[in-house]
PDB file of C-alpha atoms in Angstrom:
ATOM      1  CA  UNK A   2     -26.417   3.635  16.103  1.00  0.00           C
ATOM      2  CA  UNK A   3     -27.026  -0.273  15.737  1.00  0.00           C
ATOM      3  CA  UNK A   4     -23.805  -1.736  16.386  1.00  0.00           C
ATOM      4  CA  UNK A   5     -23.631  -6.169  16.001  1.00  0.00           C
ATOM      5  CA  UNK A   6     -22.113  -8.080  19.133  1.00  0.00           C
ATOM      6  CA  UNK A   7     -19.790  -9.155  16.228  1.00  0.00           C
ATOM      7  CA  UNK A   8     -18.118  -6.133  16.147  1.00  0.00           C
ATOM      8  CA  UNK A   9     -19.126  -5.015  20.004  1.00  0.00           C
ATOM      9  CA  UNK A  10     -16.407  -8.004  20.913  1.00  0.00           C
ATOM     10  CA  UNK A  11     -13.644  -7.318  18.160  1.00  0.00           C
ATOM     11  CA  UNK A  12     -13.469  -3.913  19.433  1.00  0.00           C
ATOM     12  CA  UNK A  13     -13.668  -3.638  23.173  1.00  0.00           C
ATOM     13  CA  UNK A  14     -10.452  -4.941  23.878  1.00  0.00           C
ATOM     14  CA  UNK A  15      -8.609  -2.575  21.255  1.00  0.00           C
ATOM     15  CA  UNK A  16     -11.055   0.537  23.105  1.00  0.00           C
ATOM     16  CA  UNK A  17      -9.387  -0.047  26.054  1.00  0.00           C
ATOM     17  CA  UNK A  18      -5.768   0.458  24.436  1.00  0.00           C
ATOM     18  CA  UNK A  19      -7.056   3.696  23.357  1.00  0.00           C
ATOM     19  CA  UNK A  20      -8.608   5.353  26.414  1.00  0.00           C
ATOM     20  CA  UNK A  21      -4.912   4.094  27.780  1.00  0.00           C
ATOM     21  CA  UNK A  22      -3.479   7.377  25.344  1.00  0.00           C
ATOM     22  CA  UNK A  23      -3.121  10.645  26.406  1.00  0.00           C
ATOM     23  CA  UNK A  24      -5.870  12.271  24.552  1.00  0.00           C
ATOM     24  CA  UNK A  25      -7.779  15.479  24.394  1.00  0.00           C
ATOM     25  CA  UNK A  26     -10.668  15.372  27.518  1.00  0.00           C
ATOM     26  CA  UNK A  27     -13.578  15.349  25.519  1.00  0.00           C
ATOM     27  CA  UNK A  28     -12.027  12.746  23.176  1.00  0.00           C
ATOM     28  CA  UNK A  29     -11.082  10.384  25.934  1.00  0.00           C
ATOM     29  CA  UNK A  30     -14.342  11.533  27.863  1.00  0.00           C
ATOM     30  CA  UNK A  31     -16.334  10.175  24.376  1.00  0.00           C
ATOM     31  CA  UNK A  32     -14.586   6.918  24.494  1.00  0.00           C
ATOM     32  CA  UNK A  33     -15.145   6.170  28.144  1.00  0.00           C
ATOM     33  CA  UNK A  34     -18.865   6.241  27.934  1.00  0.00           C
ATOM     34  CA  UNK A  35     -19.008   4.719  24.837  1.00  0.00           C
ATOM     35  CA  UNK A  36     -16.615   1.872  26.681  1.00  0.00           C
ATOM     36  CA  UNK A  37     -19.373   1.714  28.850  1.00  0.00           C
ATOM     37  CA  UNK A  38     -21.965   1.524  26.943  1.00  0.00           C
ATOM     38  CA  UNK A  39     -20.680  -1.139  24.578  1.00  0.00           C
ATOM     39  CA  UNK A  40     -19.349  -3.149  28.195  1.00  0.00           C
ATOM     40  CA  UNK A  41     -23.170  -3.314  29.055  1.00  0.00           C
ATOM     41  CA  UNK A  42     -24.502  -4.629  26.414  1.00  0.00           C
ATOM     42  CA  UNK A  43     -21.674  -7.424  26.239  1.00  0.00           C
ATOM     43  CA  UNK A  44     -23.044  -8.046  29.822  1.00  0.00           C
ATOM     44  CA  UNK A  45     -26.615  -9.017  28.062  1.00  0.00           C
ATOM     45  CA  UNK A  46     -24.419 -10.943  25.318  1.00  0.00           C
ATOM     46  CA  UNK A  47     -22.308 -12.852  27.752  1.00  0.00           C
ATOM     47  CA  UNK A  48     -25.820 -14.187  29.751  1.00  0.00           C
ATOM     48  CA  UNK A  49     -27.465 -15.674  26.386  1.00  0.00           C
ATOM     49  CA  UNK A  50     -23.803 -16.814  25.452  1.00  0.00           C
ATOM     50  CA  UNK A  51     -24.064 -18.877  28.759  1.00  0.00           C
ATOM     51  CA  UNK A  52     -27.593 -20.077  28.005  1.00  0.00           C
ATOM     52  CA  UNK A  53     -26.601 -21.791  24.821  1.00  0.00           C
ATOM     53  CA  UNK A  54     -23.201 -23.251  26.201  1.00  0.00           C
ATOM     54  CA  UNK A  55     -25.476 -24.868  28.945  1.00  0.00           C
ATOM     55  CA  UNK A  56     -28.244 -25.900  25.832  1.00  0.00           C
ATOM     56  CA  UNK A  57     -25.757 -27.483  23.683  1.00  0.00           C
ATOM     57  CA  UNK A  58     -21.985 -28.252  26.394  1.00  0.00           C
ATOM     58  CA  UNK A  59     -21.356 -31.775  26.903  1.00  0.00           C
ATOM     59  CA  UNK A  60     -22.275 -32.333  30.370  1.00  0.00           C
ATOM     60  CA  UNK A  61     -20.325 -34.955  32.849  1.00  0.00           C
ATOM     61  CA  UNK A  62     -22.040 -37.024  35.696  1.00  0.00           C
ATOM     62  CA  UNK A  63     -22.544 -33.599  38.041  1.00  0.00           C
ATOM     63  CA  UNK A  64     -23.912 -31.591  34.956  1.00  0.00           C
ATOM     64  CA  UNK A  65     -21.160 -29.351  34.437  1.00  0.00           C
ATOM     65  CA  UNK A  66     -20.138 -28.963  31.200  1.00  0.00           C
ATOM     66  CA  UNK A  67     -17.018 -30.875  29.995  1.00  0.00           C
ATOM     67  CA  UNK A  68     -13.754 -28.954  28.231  1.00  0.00           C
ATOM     68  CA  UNK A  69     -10.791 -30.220  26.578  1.00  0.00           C
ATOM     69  CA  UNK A  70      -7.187 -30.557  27.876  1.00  0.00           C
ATOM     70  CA  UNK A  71      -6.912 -26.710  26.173  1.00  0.00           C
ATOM     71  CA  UNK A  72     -10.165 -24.970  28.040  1.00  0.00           C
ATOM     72  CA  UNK A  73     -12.416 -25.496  24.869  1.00  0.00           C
ATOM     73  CA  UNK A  74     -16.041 -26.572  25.532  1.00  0.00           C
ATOM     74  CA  UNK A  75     -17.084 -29.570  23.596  1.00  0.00           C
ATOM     75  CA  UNK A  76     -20.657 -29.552  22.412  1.00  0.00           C
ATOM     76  CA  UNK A  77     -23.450 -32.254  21.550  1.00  0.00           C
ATOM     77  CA  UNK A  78     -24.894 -30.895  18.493  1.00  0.00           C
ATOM     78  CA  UNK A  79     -22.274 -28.402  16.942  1.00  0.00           C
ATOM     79  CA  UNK A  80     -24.207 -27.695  14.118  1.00  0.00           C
ATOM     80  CA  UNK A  81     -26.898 -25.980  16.100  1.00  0.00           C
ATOM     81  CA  UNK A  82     -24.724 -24.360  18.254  1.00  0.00           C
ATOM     82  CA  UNK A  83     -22.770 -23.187  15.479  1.00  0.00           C
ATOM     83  CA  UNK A  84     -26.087 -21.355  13.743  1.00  0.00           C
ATOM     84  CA  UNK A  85     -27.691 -20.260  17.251  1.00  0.00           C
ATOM     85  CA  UNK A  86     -24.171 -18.711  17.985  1.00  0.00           C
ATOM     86  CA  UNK A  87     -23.841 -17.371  14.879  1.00  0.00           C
ATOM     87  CA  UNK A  88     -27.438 -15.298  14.776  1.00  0.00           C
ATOM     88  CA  UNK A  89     -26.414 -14.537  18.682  1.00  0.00           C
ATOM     89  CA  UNK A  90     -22.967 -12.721  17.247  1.00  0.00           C
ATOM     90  CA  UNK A  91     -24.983 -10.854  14.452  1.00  0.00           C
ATOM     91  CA  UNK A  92     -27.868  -9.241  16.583  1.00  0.00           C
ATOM     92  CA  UNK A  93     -27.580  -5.549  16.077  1.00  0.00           C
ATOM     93  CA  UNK A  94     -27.647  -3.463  19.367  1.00  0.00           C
ATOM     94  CA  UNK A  95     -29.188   0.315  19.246  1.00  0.00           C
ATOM     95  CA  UNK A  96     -26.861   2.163  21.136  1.00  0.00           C
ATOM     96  CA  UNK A  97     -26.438   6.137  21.832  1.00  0.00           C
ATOM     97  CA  UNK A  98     -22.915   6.453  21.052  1.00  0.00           C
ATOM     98  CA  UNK A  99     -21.008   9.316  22.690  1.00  0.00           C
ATOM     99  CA  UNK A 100     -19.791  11.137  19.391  1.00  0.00           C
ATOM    100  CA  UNK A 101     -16.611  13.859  18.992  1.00  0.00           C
ATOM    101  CA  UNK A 102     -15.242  16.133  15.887  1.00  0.00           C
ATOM    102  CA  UNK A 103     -12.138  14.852  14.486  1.00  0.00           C
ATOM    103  CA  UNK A 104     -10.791  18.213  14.810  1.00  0.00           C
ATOM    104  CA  UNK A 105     -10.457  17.361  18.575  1.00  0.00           C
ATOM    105  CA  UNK A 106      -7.262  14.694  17.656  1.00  0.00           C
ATOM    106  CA  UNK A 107      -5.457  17.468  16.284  1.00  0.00           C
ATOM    107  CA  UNK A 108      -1.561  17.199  17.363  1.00  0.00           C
ATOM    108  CA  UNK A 109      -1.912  14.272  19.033  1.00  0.00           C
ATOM    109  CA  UNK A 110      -0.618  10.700  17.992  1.00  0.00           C
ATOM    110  CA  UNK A 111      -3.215   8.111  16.971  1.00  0.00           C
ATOM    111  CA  UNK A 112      -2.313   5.210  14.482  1.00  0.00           C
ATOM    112  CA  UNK A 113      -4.842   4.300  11.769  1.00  0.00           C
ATOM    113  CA  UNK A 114      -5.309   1.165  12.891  1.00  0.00           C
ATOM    114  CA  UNK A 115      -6.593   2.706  16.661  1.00  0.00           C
ATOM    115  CA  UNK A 116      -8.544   5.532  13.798  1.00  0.00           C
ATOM    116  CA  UNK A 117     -10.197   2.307  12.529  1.00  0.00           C
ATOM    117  CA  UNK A 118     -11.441   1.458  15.943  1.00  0.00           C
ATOM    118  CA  UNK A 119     -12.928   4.526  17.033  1.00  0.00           C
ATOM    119  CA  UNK A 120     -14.403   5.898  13.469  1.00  0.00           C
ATOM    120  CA  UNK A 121     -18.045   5.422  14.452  1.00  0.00           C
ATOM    121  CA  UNK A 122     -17.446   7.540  17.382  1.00  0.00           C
ATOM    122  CA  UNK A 123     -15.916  10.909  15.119  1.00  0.00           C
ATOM    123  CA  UNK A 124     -18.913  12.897  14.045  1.00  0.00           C
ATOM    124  CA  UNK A 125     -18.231  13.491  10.110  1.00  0.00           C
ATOM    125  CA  UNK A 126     -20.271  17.051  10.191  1.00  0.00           C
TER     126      UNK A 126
END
C-alpha cells in the first residue's frame, strides 16, 4: 500500500493511542507491526528532513543552525525550503501493511475518530 510521509506523521502519534486499548490480539498484533513499519520509514524521512534543515537553516559562527526564542529554525531561502519540504512530505512509501477483518473489533470500544486512523489497516473483503 503506498502510504505519503504526509499522512505517515499525522498518524503515528494517534497509532500509538490505539495499541494503548485493550483490543482483540490479532487486532492489536496488526497495529504493532504496522507501528513498526510506518516508525521505519519515518526513520528514512527524519534523515532527508535533517539534510534540508542543514541545506537551507541559518547557520551562526560554529555552523550550527540558529532557532528562535520558541525552538523554530529560521531558514535562508524559505521559499525553497518550503517546495523541497513540501515534495519531501508528499513522497509515497510502498509499505506491506499488516491487515485485519473488522469483524475482529466486535464488542469492543473504538471511537470513529481512532476507526479513521486505523481504516487502511481493516481488510474490506
Amino acid at each position: 500500500m503506498k502510504i505519503s510521509n504526509q499522512k505517515l506523521l499525522e498518524d503515528i502519534q494517534k497509532l500509538g493511542g490505539v495499541a494503548q486499548k485493550q483490543l482483540p490480539v490479532k487486532v492489536s498484533y496488526a497495529i504493532s507491526k504496522n507501528i513498526s513499519k510506518i516508525e521505519s520509514e519515518l526513520k528514512i524521512y527524519d534523515k532527508e528532513r535533517q539534510k534540508l534543515i542543514e541545506k537551507y537553516g541559518e547557520k551562526d559562527e560554529q555552523g550550527k543552525v540558529v532557532a528562535d526564542e520558541k525552538g523554530q529554525i529560521k531558514f535562508k531561502d524559505k521559499d525553497s525550503w518550503d517546495k523541497d519540504i513540501k515534495a519531501l512530505l508528499d513522497i509515497e512509501n510502498e509499505i506491506d501493511i499488516h491487515k485485519f477483518s473488522i469483524d475482529e473489533l466486535n464488542g469492543f470500544n473504538i471511537s470513529a475518530a481512532e476507526l479513521q486512523v486505523i481504516d487502511y489497516m481493516i481488510d474490506d473483503k
